[in-house]
Tab-separated table of C-alpha atoms in Angstrom:
chain	number	residue	atom	x	y	z
A	201	MET	CA	-3.605	-5.976	1.146
A	202	SER	CA	-1.316	-3.517	2.834
A	203	TYR	CA	-0.955	0.107	1.791
A	204	LYS	CA	0.978	3.047	3.215
A	205	CYS	CA	-0.396	6.563	3.561
A	206	SER	CA	1.684	9.032	1.538
A	207	ARG	CA	1.172	11.779	4.140
A	208	CYS	CA	1.610	10.170	7.569
A	209	LYS	CA	3.477	7.015	6.362
A	210	ARG	CA	1.351	4.674	8.500
A	211	ASP	CA	0.269	1.211	7.375
A	212	VAL	CA	-3.359	1.102	6.217
A	213	GLN	CA	-5.628	-1.883	5.574
A	214	LEU	CA	-8.424	-1.149	3.107
A	215	ASP	CA	-11.902	-2.192	4.155
A	216	GLU	CA	-14.055	-4.551	2.104
A	217	TYR	CA	-16.367	-1.721	1.006
A	218	GLY	CA	-13.660	0.031	-1.013
A	219	GLY	CA	-13.030	3.011	1.262
A	220	VAL	CA	-9.793	4.653	0.148
A	221	ARG	CA	-8.848	7.016	2.941
A	222	CYS	CA	-6.267	6.898	5.711
A	223	PRO	CA	-8.089	6.351	9.021
A	224	TYR	CA	-5.346	8.249	10.893
A	225	CYS	CA	-5.031	11.517	8.946
A	226	GLY	CA	-7.843	11.334	6.332
A	227	HIS	CA	-5.493	11.604	3.342
A	228	ARG	CA	-6.724	9.856	0.183
A	229	VAL	CA	-3.406	8.960	-1.480
A	230	LEU	CA	-2.287	5.467	-0.496
A	231	LEU	CA	0.798	3.707	-1.821
A	232	LYS	CA	0.771	-0.018	-2.478
A	233	GLU	CA	3.510	-1.843	-0.604
A	234	ARG	CA	5.970	-3.651	-2.849
A	235	SER	CA	6.830	-7.273	-2.293
A	236	ARG	CA	10.274	-7.923	-0.823
A	237	ASP	CA	10.631	-11.083	-2.936
A	238	VAL	CA	13.453	-11.120	-5.463
A	239	LYS	CA	12.360	-12.352	-8.856
A	240	GLU	CA	14.759	-13.880	-11.370
A	241	VAL	CA	14.093	-13.677	-15.102
A	242	ASP	CA	15.385	-16.304	-17.498
A	243	VAL	CA	16.838	-14.431	-20.479
A	244	HIS	CA	17.313	-17.495	-22.698
């Protein structure tokens, strides 16, 4: 799953051991990338 560092804005892939830290700047706040898919909701 792709995340973006909130400090340096680089794309980050989390490792399988659950490390939550940007490998480029060391910042610990990562933002989950939103899907670009458009979803339609049936209102009836």
